[in-house]
CSV table of C-alpha atoms in Angstrom, one decimal:
chain,number,residue,atom,x,y,z
A,13,UNK,CA,40.6,69.6,151.7
A,14,UNK,CA,43.4,69.4,154.1
A,15,UNK,CA,45.3,72.0,156.1
A,16,UNK,CA,48.4,70.7,154.5
A,17,UNK,CA,47.5,72.5,151.3
A,18,UNK,CA,48.6,75.6,153.2
A,19,UNK,CA,52.1,74.2,153.4
A,20,UNK,CA,52.2,73.5,149.7
A,21,UNK,CA,51.0,77.1,148.9
A,22,UNK,CA,53.3,78.8,151.4
A,23,UNK,CA,56.4,76.7,150.5
A,24,UNK,CA,59.1,78.8,149.1
A,25,UNK,CA,59.6,76.1,146.5
A,26,UNK,CA,56.0,76.5,145.2
A,27,UNK,CA,56.8,77.6,141.6
A,28,UNK,CA,55.2,81.1,141.7
A,29,UNK,CA,58.2,83.2,140.9
A,30,UNK,CA,58.6,84.8,144.3
A,31,UNK,CA,62.3,83.9,144.7
A,32,UNK,CA,63.2,86.5,142.0
A,33,UNK,CA,62.0,89.4,144.2
A,34,UNK,CA,63.5,90.9,147.3
A,35,UNK,CA,60.6,93.0,148.4
A,36,UNK,CA,62.6,96.2,148.4
A,37,UNK,CA,65.5,94.6,150.4
A,38,UNK,CA,68.0,94.9,147.5
A,39,UNK,CA,67.5,98.7,147.4
A,40,UNK,CA,67.7,98.9,151.2
A,41,UNK,CA,71.0,97.0,151.2
A,42,UNK,CA,72.5,99.2,148.6
A,43,UNK,CA,71.4,102.3,150.5
A,44,UNK,CA,73.1,100.9,153.6
A,45,UNK,CA,69.8,100.6,155.5
A,46,UNK,CA,70.1,96.8,155.9
A,47,UNK,CA,73.5,95.8,157.1
A,48,UNK,CA,72.8,92.7,159.2
A,49,UNK,CA,70.2,90.6,161.1
A,50,UNK,CA,69.0,93.5,163.4
A,51,UNK,CA,68.3,95.9,160.5
A,52,UNK,CA,66.8,93.1,158.4
A,53,UNK,CA,64.4,92.4,161.3
A,54,UNK,CA,63.4,96.1,161.5
A,55,UNK,CA,63.0,96.2,157.7
A,56,UNK,CA,60.8,93.0,157.8
A,57,UNK,CA,58.8,94.3,160.7
A,58,UNK,CA,58.0,97.6,158.9
A,59,UNK,CA,57.1,95.7,155.7
A,60,UNK,CA,54.9,93.3,157.6
A,61,UNK,CA,52.8,96.0,159.2
A,62,UNK,CA,52.4,98.0,156.0
A,63,UNK,CA,52.3,96.2,152.7
A,64,UNK,CA,52.2,92.8,154.5
A,65,UNK,CA,49.0,93.8,156.3
A,66,UNK,CA,47.5,95.3,153.1
A,67,UNK,CA,48.3,92.2,151.1
A,68,UNK,CA,47.0,89.9,153.8
A,69,UNK,CA,43.7,91.8,154.0
A,70,UNK,CA,43.3,91.7,150.2
A,71,UNK,CA,44.0,87.9,150.2
A,72,UNK,CA,41.6,87.3,153.0
A,73,UNK,CA,38.9,89.3,151.4
A,74,UNK,CA,39.4,87.4,148.1
A,75,UNK,CA,39.3,84.1,149.9
A,76,UNK,CA,36.0,85.1,151.5
A,77,UNK,CA,34.6,85.6,148.1
A,78,UNK,CA,34.7,89.4,147.7
A,79,UNK,CA,34.5,90.6,144.0
A,80,UNK,CA,38.1,90.2,142.7
A,81,UNK,CA,37.7,93.1,140.2
A,82,UNK,CA,36.8,95.4,143.1
A,83,UNK,CA,39.7,94.0,145.1
A,84,UNK,CA,42.1,94.5,142.2
A,85,UNK,CA,41.1,98.2,142.0
A,86,UNK,CA,41.6,98.5,145.7
A,87,UNK,CA,45.1,97.0,145.4
A,88,UNK,CA,45.9,99.5,142.6
A,89,UNK,CA,44.9,102.4,144.8
A,90,UNK,CA,47.0,101.0,147.6
A,91,UNK,CA,50.1,100.7,145.4
A,92,UNK,CA,51.0,104.1,144.1
A,93,UNK,CA,54.4,103.0,142.7
A,94,UNK,CA,53.8,102.0,139.1
A,95,UNK,CA,56.9,99.8,139.4
A,96,UNK,CA,55.3,97.9,142.3
A,97,UNK,CA,52.0,97.6,140.5
A,98,UNK,CA,53.8,96.0,137.6
A,99,UNK,CA,55.6,93.6,139.9
A,100,UNK,CA,52.3,92.7,141.7
A,101,UNK,CA,50.6,91.8,138.4
A,102,UNK,CA,53.6,89.8,137.1
A,103,UNK,CA,53.6,87.8,140.4
A,104,UNK,CA,49.9,87.4,140.2
A,105,UNK,CA,50.2,86.0,136.7
A,106,UNK,CA,52.9,83.6,137.7
A,107,UNK,CA,51.0,82.4,140.7
A,108,UNK,CA,47.9,82.0,138.6
A,109,UNK,CA,49.8,79.7,136.2
A,110,UNK,CA,51.2,77.5,138.9
A,111,UNK,CA,47.9,77.4,140.8
A,112,UNK,CA,45.7,76.5,137.9
A,113,UNK,CA,47.9,73.4,137.3
A,114,UNK,CA,47.9,72.6,141.0
A,115,UNK,CA,44.3,73.3,142.1
A,116,UNK,CA,42.1,73.6,138.9
A,117,UNK,CA,39.1,75.9,139.5
A,118,UNK,CA,36.5,77.7,137.6
A,119,UNK,CA,37.0,80.9,139.7
A,120,UNK,CA,40.7,80.9,138.8
A,121,UNK,CA,39.9,80.4,135.1
A,122,UNK,CA,37.5,83.4,135.1
A,123,UNK,CA,40.0,85.6,137.0
A,124,UNK,CA,42.7,84.7,134.4
A,125,UNK,CA,40.3,85.6,131.6
A,126,UNK,CA,39.4,88.9,133.3
A,127,UNK,CA,43.1,89.9,133.8
A,128,UNK,CA,45.2,88.4,131.0
A,129,UNK,CA,48.2,90.4,132.1
A,130,UNK,CA,47.7,89.3,135.7
A,131,UNK,CA,45.7,90.5,138.7
A,132,UNK,CA,47.4,91.8,141.8
A,133,UNK,CA,49.2,88.9,143.5
A,134,UNK,CA,47.3,89.0,146.8
A,135,UNK,CA,44.0,88.9,145.0
A,136,UNK,CA,45.1,85.8,143.1
A,137,UNK,CA,46.5,84.3,146.3
A,138,UNK,CA,43.1,84.6,148.0
A,139,UNK,CA,41.3,82.9,145.2
A,140,UNK,CA,44.0,80.2,145.1
A,141,UNK,CA,43.4,79.6,148.8
A,142,UNK,CA,39.7,79.1,148.0
A,143,UNK,CA,40.5,76.7,145.2
A,144,UNK,CA,42.8,74.8,147.6
A,145,UNK,CA,40.0,74.6,150.1
A,146,UNK,CA,41.7,76.9,152.5
A,147,UNK,CA,40.1,79.7,154.5
A,148,UNK,CA,40.5,83.5,154.7
A,149,UNK,CA,42.8,83.2,157.7
A,150,UNK,CA,45.1,80.8,155.8
A,151,UNK,CA,45.3,83.2,152.9
A,152,UNK,CA,46.1,86.1,155.3
A,153,UNK,CA,48.9,84.0,156.9
A,154,UNK,CA,50.3,83.1,153.5
A,155,UNK,CA,50.4,86.8,152.3
A,156,UNK,CA,51.8,88.1,155.6
A,157,UNK,CA,54.5,85.4,155.7
A,158,UNK,CA,55.5,86.1,152.1
A,159,UNK,CA,55.9,89.8,152.9
A,160,UNK,CA,58.8,89.0,155.3
A,161,UNK,CA,60.2,85.6,154.0
A,162,UNK,CA,61.0,87.2,150.6
A,163,UNK,CA,63.3,89.9,152.0
A,164,UNK,CA,64.8,87.6,154.6
A,165,UNK,CA,65.8,85.0,151.9
A,166,UNK,CA,67.1,87.8,149.6
A,167,UNK,CA,69.3,89.3,152.2
A,168,UNK,CA,71.0,85.9,152.8
A,169,UNK,CA,72.2,86.3,149.2
A,170,UNK,CA,72.7,90.0,149.1
A,171,UNK,CA,74.8,90.3,152.3
A,172,UNK,CA,75.9,86.6,152.7
A,173,UNK,CA,73.9,86.7,155.9
A,174,UNK,CA,74.0,83.5,157.9
A,175,UNK,CA,70.8,81.6,156.9
A,176,UNK,CA,70.4,80.6,160.6
A,177,UNK,CA,70.2,84.3,161.4
A,178,UNK,CA,67.6,85.0,158.7
A,179,UNK,CA,65.4,82.1,160.0
A,180,UNK,CA,65.8,83.5,163.6
A,181,UNK,CA,64.5,86.9,162.3
A,182,UNK,CA,61.4,85.2,160.8
A,183,UNK,CA,60.9,83.2,164.0
A,184,UNK,CA,61.1,86.4,166.2
A,185,UNK,CA,58.5,88.0,163.9
A,186,UNK,CA,56.0,85.1,164.3
A,187,UNK,CA,53.9,86.6,167.1
A,188,UNK,CA,53.5,89.8,165.0
A,189,UNK,CA,52.6,87.6,161.9
A,190,UNK,CA,49.8,86.2,164.0
A,191,UNK,CA,48.6,89.7,164.9
A,192,UNK,CA,48.7,90.9,161.3
A,193,UNK,CA,46.9,87.8,160.0
A,194,UNK,CA,44.2,88.3,162.7
A,195,UNK,CA,43.8,92.0,161.8
A,196,UNK,CA,43.6,91.2,158.1
A,197,UNK,CA,41.0,88.5,158.7
A,198,UNK,CA,38.9,90.9,160.8
A,199,UNK,CA,39.1,93.7,158.2
A,200,UNK,CA,38.2,91.3,155.4
A,201,UNK,CA,35.1,90.1,157.3
A,202,UNK,CA,34.0,93.8,157.5
A,203,UNK,CA,34.0,94.3,153.7
A,204,UNK,CA,30.4,93.0,153.1
A,205,UNK,CA,29.0,95.6,155.6
A,206,UNK,CA,31.5,98.4,155.4
A,207,UNK,CA,32.7,98.3,151.9
A,208,UNK,CA,36.2,98.0,150.4
A,209,UNK,CA,37.6,100.9,152.5
A,210,UNK,CA,37.4,98.6,155.5
A,211,UNK,CA,40.6,97.0,154.2
A,212,UNK,CA,43.8,98.6,155.6
A,213,UNK,CA,45.8,101.0,153.4
A,214,UNK,CA,49.0,101.3,155.4
A,215,UNK,CA,51.9,102.4,153.2
A,216,UNK,CA,55.7,102.4,153.5
A,217,UNK,CA,57.0,105.6,151.9
A,218,UNK,CA,60.5,104.3,151.5
A,219,UNK,CA,59.4,101.1,149.8
A,220,UNK,CA,57.3,103.1,147.3
A,221,UNK,CA,60.1,105.6,146.6
A,222,UNK,CA,63.0,103.2,146.3
A,223,UNK,CA,61.0,100.7,144.1
A,224,UNK,CA,60.9,103.4,141.3
A,225,UNK,CA,64.7,103.8,141.6
A,226,UNK,CA,65.5,100.0,141.8
A,227,UNK,CA,63.4,99.4,138.6
A,228,UNK,CA,65.9,101.5,136.6
A,229,UNK,CA,69.1,99.8,137.8
A,230,UNK,CA,70.8,98.3,134.8
A,231,UNK,CA,72.3,95.5,136.9
A,232,UNK,CA,70.5,93.9,139.9
A,233,UNK,CA,70.2,90.6,141.5
A,234,UNK,CA,66.4,90.8,142.1
A,235,UNK,CA,63.5,91.9,139.9
A,236,UNK,CA,62.2,94.1,142.7
B,28,UNK,CA,33.2,124.6,170.7
B,29,UNK,CA,34.7,123.5,174.0
B,30,UNK,CA,32.1,121.8,176.1
B,31,UNK,CA,32.0,120.3,179.5
B,32,UNK,CA,29.8,117.4,180.2
B,33,UNK,CA,29.6,116.1,183.8
B,34,UNK,CA,32.8,117.9,184.6
B,35,UNK,CA,34.8,116.1,181.8
B,36,UNK,CA,36.4,118.3,179.2
B,37,UNK,CA,35.5,116.9,175.8
B,38,UNK,CA,37.5,119.1,173.5
B,39,UNK,CA,36.5,121.3,170.6
B,40,UNK,CA,34.2,120.3,167.8
B,41,UNK,CA,34.3,122.7,164.9
B,42,UNK,CA,33.7,122.6,161.1
B,43,UNK,CA,34.8,125.0,158.4
B,44,UNK,CA,33.1,124.9,155.1
B,45,UNK,CA,33.9,126.3,151.7
B,46,UNK,CA,31.7,126.2,148.6
B,47,UNK,CA,33.2,127.5,145.4
B,48,UNK,CA,31.1,128.1,142.2
B,49,UNK,CA,31.6,129.4,138.7
B,50,UNK,CA,30.4,133.0,139.0
B,51,UNK,CA,29.4,133.1,135.3
B,52,UNK,CA,31.8,136.0,134.6
B,53,UNK,CA,35.0,134.0,134.2
B,54,UNK,CA,35.7,134.0,138.0
B,55,UNK,CA,34.9,131.9,141.1
B,56,UNK,CA,32.4,132.9,143.8
B,57,UNK,CA,32.3,131.6,147.3
B,58,UNK,CA,28.6,131.3,148.3
B,59,UNK,CA,29.7,129.6,151.5
B,60,UNK,CA,32.8,130.5,153.5
B,61,UNK,CA,32.1,129.5,157.1
B,62,UNK,CA,34.7,129.1,159.7
B,63,UNK,CA,34.0,128.0,163.3
B,64,UNK,CA,36.0,128.1,166.5
B,65,UNK,CA,39.7,127.5,165.9
B,66,UNK,CA,39.0,127.2,162.1
B,67,UNK,CA,38.8,130.6,160.6
B,68,UNK,CA,38.6,131.2,156.9
B,69,UNK,CA,39.8,134.4,155.0
B,70,UNK,CA,39.3,135.2,151.4
B,71,UNK,CA,42.5,136.6,150.1
B,72,UNK,CA,43.5,138.4,146.9
B,73,UNK,CA,42.9,136.2,143.9
B,74,UNK,CA,44.6,136.1,140.6
B,75,UNK,CA,42.8,135.4,137.3
B,76,UNK,CA,39.8,133.2,137.6
B,77,UNK,CA,40.6,131.6,140.9
B,78,UNK,CA,39.3,132.2,144.4
B,79,UNK,CA,41.9,132.0,147.1
B,80,UNK,CA,41.1,131.1,150.7
B,81,UNK,CA,43.4,131.0,153.7
B,82,UNK,CA,42.8,128.8,156.6
B,83,UNK,CA,43.8,130.8,159.7
B,84,UNK,CA,44.2,128.9,163.0
B,85,UNK,CA,42.6,131.1,165.6
B,86,UNK,CA,44.2,129.0,168.4
B,87,UNK,CA,46.7,126.2,168.3
B,88,UNK,CA,45.5,122.8,167.9
B,89,UNK,CA,44.1,120.2,167.4
B,90,UNK,CA,44.5,119.2,171.0
B,91,UNK,CA,43.6,115.8,172.5
B,92,UNK,CA,39.8,115.2,172.3
B,93,UNK,CA,39.3,117.8,169.6
B,94,UNK,CA,37.4,117.0,166.4
B,95,UNK,CA,38.0,119.4,163.6
B,96,UNK,CA,36.5,119.1,160.1
B,97,UNK,CA,37.3,121.1,157.0
B,98,UNK,CA,35.0,120.7,153.9
B,99,UNK,CA,35.4,122.1,150.5
B,100,UNK,CA,33.0,121.7,147.6
B,101,UNK,CA,34.1,122.9,144.2
B,102,UNK,CA,31.6,123.1,141.3
B,103,UNK,CA,32.1,122.9,137.6
B,104,UNK,CA,34.0,125.8,136.1
B,105,UNK,CA,35.2,127.0,139.6
B,106,UNK,CA,38.9,127.2,140.6
B,107,UNK,CA,39.6,127.2,144.3
B,108,UNK,CA,43.0,127.6,145.9
B,109,UNK,CA,43.2,126.8,149.6
B,110,UNK,CA,46.3,127.5,151.7
B,111,UNK,CA,46.9,128.0,155.4
B,112,UNK,CA,48.5,130.9,157.3
B,113,UNK,CA,50.7,128.6,159.4
B,114,UNK,CA,51.5,125.0,160.1
B,115,UNK,CA,49.0,123.0,162.1
B,116,UNK,CA,50.4,121.8,165.4
B,117,UNK,CA,49.0,118.7,167.0
B,118,UNK,CA,49.4,119.0,170.8
B,119,UNK,CA,48.4,116.9,173.8
B,120,UNK,CA,45.3,118.2,175.4
B,121,UNK,CA,43.5,118.1,178.8
B,122,UNK,CA,40.7,116.0,177.3
B,123,UNK,CA,41.2,112.3,177.1
B,124,UNK,CA,41.8,110.4,173.8
B,125,UNK,CA,43.1,111.3,170.4
B,126,UNK,CA,42.2,114.3,168.4
B,127,UNK,CA,40.6,113.9,165.0
B,128,UNK,CA,41.0,116.0,161.9
B,129,UNK,CA,38.7,115.3,159.0
B,130,UNK,CA,39.2,116.8,155.5
B,131,UNK,CA,36.3,116.3,153.1
B,132,UNK,CA,36.9,117.6,149.5
B,133,UNK,CA,34.6,117.3,146.5
B,134,UNK,CA,35.3,118.5,143.0
B,135,UNK,CA,32.8,118.4,140.1
B,136,UNK,CA,33.6,117.9,136.4
B,137,UNK,CA,35.4,121.0,135.1
B,138,UNK,CA,36.2,122.3,138.5
B,139,UNK,CA,39.7,122.6,140.0
B,140,UNK,CA,40.9,122.5,143.6
B,141,UNK,CA,44.4,123.5,144.6
B,142,UNK,CA,44.8,122.3,148.2
B,143,UNK,CA,48.2,123.6,149.4
B,144,UNK,CA,48.2,124.0,153.2
B,145,UNK,CA,51.2,124.3,155.4
B,146,UNK,CA,52.7,121.3,157.3
B,147,UNK,CA,51.0,119.2,160.0
B,148,UNK,CA,53.4,118.9,163.0
B,149,UNK,CA,53.0,116.1,165.5
B,150,UNK,CA,54.3,117.4,168.8
B,151,UNK,CA,55.5,115.1,171.6
B,152,UNK,CA,52.6,113.5,173.5
B,153,UNK,CA,49.9,114.3,171.0
B,154,UNK,CA,47.6,111.7,169.4
B,155,UNK,CA,46.0,112.7,166.2
B,156,UNK,CA,44.0,110.7,163.6
B,157,UNK,CA,43.7,112.5,160.2
B,158,UNK,CA,41.2,111.3,157.7
B,159,UNK,CA,41.2,113.0,154.3
B,160,UNK,CA,38.6,111.9,151.7
B,161,UNK,CA,38.5,113.4,148.3
B,162,UNK,CA,35.7,112.7,145.8
B,163,UNK,CA,36.4,113.7,142.3
B,164,UNK,CA,34.0,113.6,139.3
B,165,UNK,CA,35.4,112.4,136.0
B,166,UNK,CA,36.9,115.6,134.5
B,167,UNK,CA,37.8,117.2,137.8
B,168,UNK,CA,41.2,118.6,138.4
B,169,UNK,CA,43.2,118.5,141.7
B,170,UNK,CA,46.5,119.6,143.1
B,171,UNK,CA,46.8,118.3,146.7
B,172,UNK,CA,49.7,118.5,149.0
B,173,UNK,CA,50.1,117.1,152.5
B,174,UNK,CA,53.2,117.2,154.6
B,175,UNK,CA,53.7,115.6,158.0
B,176,UNK,CA,56.5,116.6,160.4
B,177,UNK,CA,57.3,114.3,163.2
B,178,UNK,CA,58.1,116.5,166.2
B,179,UNK,CA,59.3,120.1,166.4
B,180,UNK,CA,63.0,120.6,166.1
B,181,UNK,CA,64.8,117.9,168.1
B,182,UNK,CA,61.5,116.7,169.7
B,183,UNK,CA,60.1,113.2,169.8
B,184,UNK,CA,56.9,113.0,167.7
B,185,UNK,CA,53.5,112.2,169.0
B,186,UNK,CA,51.3,109.5,167.6
B,187,UNK,CA,50.1,110.4,164.1
B,188,UNK,CA,47.9,108.3,161.8
B,189,UNK,CA,46.8,109.8,158.5
B,190,UNK,CA,44.7,108.2,155.8
B,191,UNK,CA,44.2,109.7,152.4
B,192,UNK,CA,41.4,108.2,150.3
B,193,UNK,CA,40.8,109.6,146.8
B,194,UNK,CA,38.0,108.4,144.6
B,195,UNK,CA,37.5,109.3,141.0
B,196,UNK,CA,34.0,108.8,139.5
B,197,UNK,CA,33.3,106.6,142.5
B,198,UNK,CA,36.2,104.3,142.0
B,199,UNK,CA,39.3,104.2,144.3
B,200,UNK,CA,42.2,106.2,142.8
B,201,UNK,CA,44.6,106.4,145.8
B,202,UNK,CA,44.3,104.9,149.3
B,203,UNK,CA,47.2,105.5,151.7
B,204,UNK,CA,47.7,105.5,155.4
B,205,UNK,CA,50.8,106.3,157.4
B,206,UNK,CA,51.1,105.6,161.1
B,207,UNK,CA,54.0,107.0,163.0
B,208,UNK,CA,55.2,107.7,166.5
B,209,UNK,CA,55.1,106.0,169.9
B,210,UNK,CA,52.5,103.1,169.8
B,211,UNK,CA,52.4,102.9,166.0
B,212,UNK,CA,52.9,99.4,164.6
B,213,UNK,CA,56.5,98.2,164.7
B,214,UNK,CA,59.0,99.2,162.1
B,215,UNK,CA,57.5,102.6,161.3
B,216,UNK,CA,60.9,104.2,161.7
B,217,UNK,CA,62.8,101.3,160.3
B,218,UNK,CA,64.6,100.8,156.9
B,219,UNK,CA,61.4,99.9,155.0
B,220,UNK,CA,59.2,102.9,156.1
B,221,UNK,CA,61.0,106.1,157.3
B,222,UNK,CA,64.5,105.1,158.3
B,223,UNK,CA,64.9,108.1,160.7
B,224,UNK,CA,63.4,110.7,158.3
B,225,UNK,CA,61.3,113.2,160.2
B,226,UNK,CA,59.3,114.7,157.4
B,227,UNK,CA,57.1,112.9,154.8
B,228,UNK,CA,54.9,114.3,152.2
B,229,UNK,CA,52.7,113.6,149.2
B,230,UNK,CA,51.8,115.7,146.2
B,231,UNK,CA,48.9,114.4,144.1
B,232,UNK,CA,48.0,115.9,140.8
B,233,UNK,CA,44.8,114.7,139.0
B,234,UNK,CA,44.2,116.0,135.5
B,235,UNK,CA,42.0,114.5,132.7
B,236,UNK,CA,44.9,115.1,130.2
B,237,UNK,CA,46.9,112.3,131.9
B,238,UNK,CA,44.5,109.8,130.3
B,239,UNK,CA,45.8,110.6,126.9
B,240,UNK,CA,49.4,111.6,127.9
B,241,UNK,CA,50.4,109.6,130.9
B,242,UNK,CA,53.4,110.7,132.9
B,243,UNK,CA,56.4,108.4,133.3
B,244,UNK,CA,57.8,107.5,136.7
B,245,UNK,CA,61.0,109.2,137.8
B,246,UNK,CA,63.1,109.9,140.8
B,247,UNK,CA,63.3,113.4,142.2
B,248,UNK,CA,66.6,113.1,144.0
B,249,UNK,CA,67.2,110.2,146.3
B,250,UNK,CA,64.3,110.5,148.6
B,251,UNK,CA,61.4,111.3,146.4
B,252,UNK,CA,59.7,109.7,143.4
B,253,UNK,CA,57.0,110.7,141.0
B,254,UNK,CA,54.8,107.9,139.8
B,255,UNK,CA,51.7,107.7,137.6
B,256,UNK,CA,48.8,106.2,139.4
B,257,UNK,CA,46.3,103.7,137.9
B,258,UNK,CA,44.2,106.6,136.6
B,259,UNK,CA,44.7,110.2,135.3
B,260,UNK,CA,47.0,111.2,138.1
B,261,UNK,CA,50.5,111.4,139.3
B,262,UNK,CA,51.7,111.1,142.9
B,263,UNK,CA,55.0,112.4,144.3
B,264,UNK,CA,56.0,110.6,147.5
B,265,UNK,CA,58.9,112.2,149.5
B,266,UNK,CA,60.7,111.8,152.8
B,267,UNK,CA,63.2,114.2,154.1
B,268,UNK,CA,65.2,114.9,157.3
B,269,UNK,CA,63.2,118.0,158.0
B,270,UNK,CA,60.2,120.2,156.9
B,271,UNK,CA,62.3,122.6,154.9
B,272,UNK,CA,64.0,120.0,152.7
B,273,UNK,CA,60.7,118.3,152.2
B,274,UNK,CA,59.1,121.5,151.0
B,275,UNK,CA,62.0,122.1,148.6
B,276,UNK,CA,61.5,118.7,146.9
B,277,UNK,CA,57.7,119.1,146.7
B,278,UNK,CA,58.0,122.7,145.4
B,279,UNK,CA,60.3,121.5,142.6
B,280,UNK,CA,57.9,118.7,141.8
B,281,UNK,CA,55.0,121.1,141.8
B,282,UNK,CA,56.8,123.5,139.4
B,283,UNK,CA,57.7,120.6,137.1
B,284,UNK,CA,54.1,119.2,137.0
B,285,UNK,CA,52.2,122.4,136.7
């Protein structure tokens, strides 16, 4: 398969439902913690090195063929917020639906049977990368990029931020994306020898806390 | 204890160990209560069926290069409460490299551990890696609090990395790491992670009854949330401007949950 499959999978227009989520940015905007491009960058950088790294590692491990049920339990343990676990499973289910139509695969079929309500999105993403003929590093890049592209796009809508500024934020984060994707790939390759705890578990306390609050807002622009 | 190899100070290595067992008369006995070096243990007045142990820091630390370990093993029918006499202060040391603090806790079915130590304070220039591993049997009960304070009043923090891994019946229940201070990955003090808050804490309550009666998620003020985990447990995650306000939130949560 071709590397271009990565572009299809990472494209924001791939119909996997990600556009409805701000990755915690909506709550941060409301709290006055994101007010422009500089604070958006700081937000994205923090998200990248915490949930971004964790997601990228899970995706890379799934792409390498680690047991998805074990990975899903590891994702649960790394996602204390019940609101964020629900979001991760919903996004996993939506990605599964789009991916099975795009890259039909027996592994995706069996994961869908195992988790009818959806597995954690990064685990699905890793298996989708496998189905698309991509490697662990590709899966890690995809997850790491999603961890920052979602908030950046959302803040364009939430703050009427100039889209050029949002893209510049993502471009400035590119070297750190490389770093995170590398770390994720290394951690995933250690799973067969060191077990599932080789995967990073870095958390972002404010994302966990504000997700529970955001889930109760009666009116909001984004689902999370 | 402190050792000197080829003229290089290597720091303190010390292990404290507590074993709690059902004494067969409705109380808890402590067949092992062994401190070492800077980790001294005192049995204090107990109430009801619990045994109460106080971790007393005989010197300040951990310092750079130190490796301290605290272990507790709680058997079925035993109830152990562990506190500490004062906050733990991570300081830079003469020895090279980071300090390590390992916590290893095990609770058997029908046993209960209440692990409620004082704060861990990361002082300027210190480098500490904390690894806490908790292994629970199905039917074990746990109340576990940890609080991290970044710097003494008005002080820049040191580098503090802390990973908490909790397993229930061999399966992961909670796995969380925080990394703060100079040299931590970018954005640690930004709007997604701490946003300038200087105290962060977690309160974990594991109880078999949550299987049948799961708790609902709720906010505890603006900076703390209680959430059910994917298992018979709830976790309170809180950030605060300082240690005092953090403790207030966690105390309220503890009172509400217990």
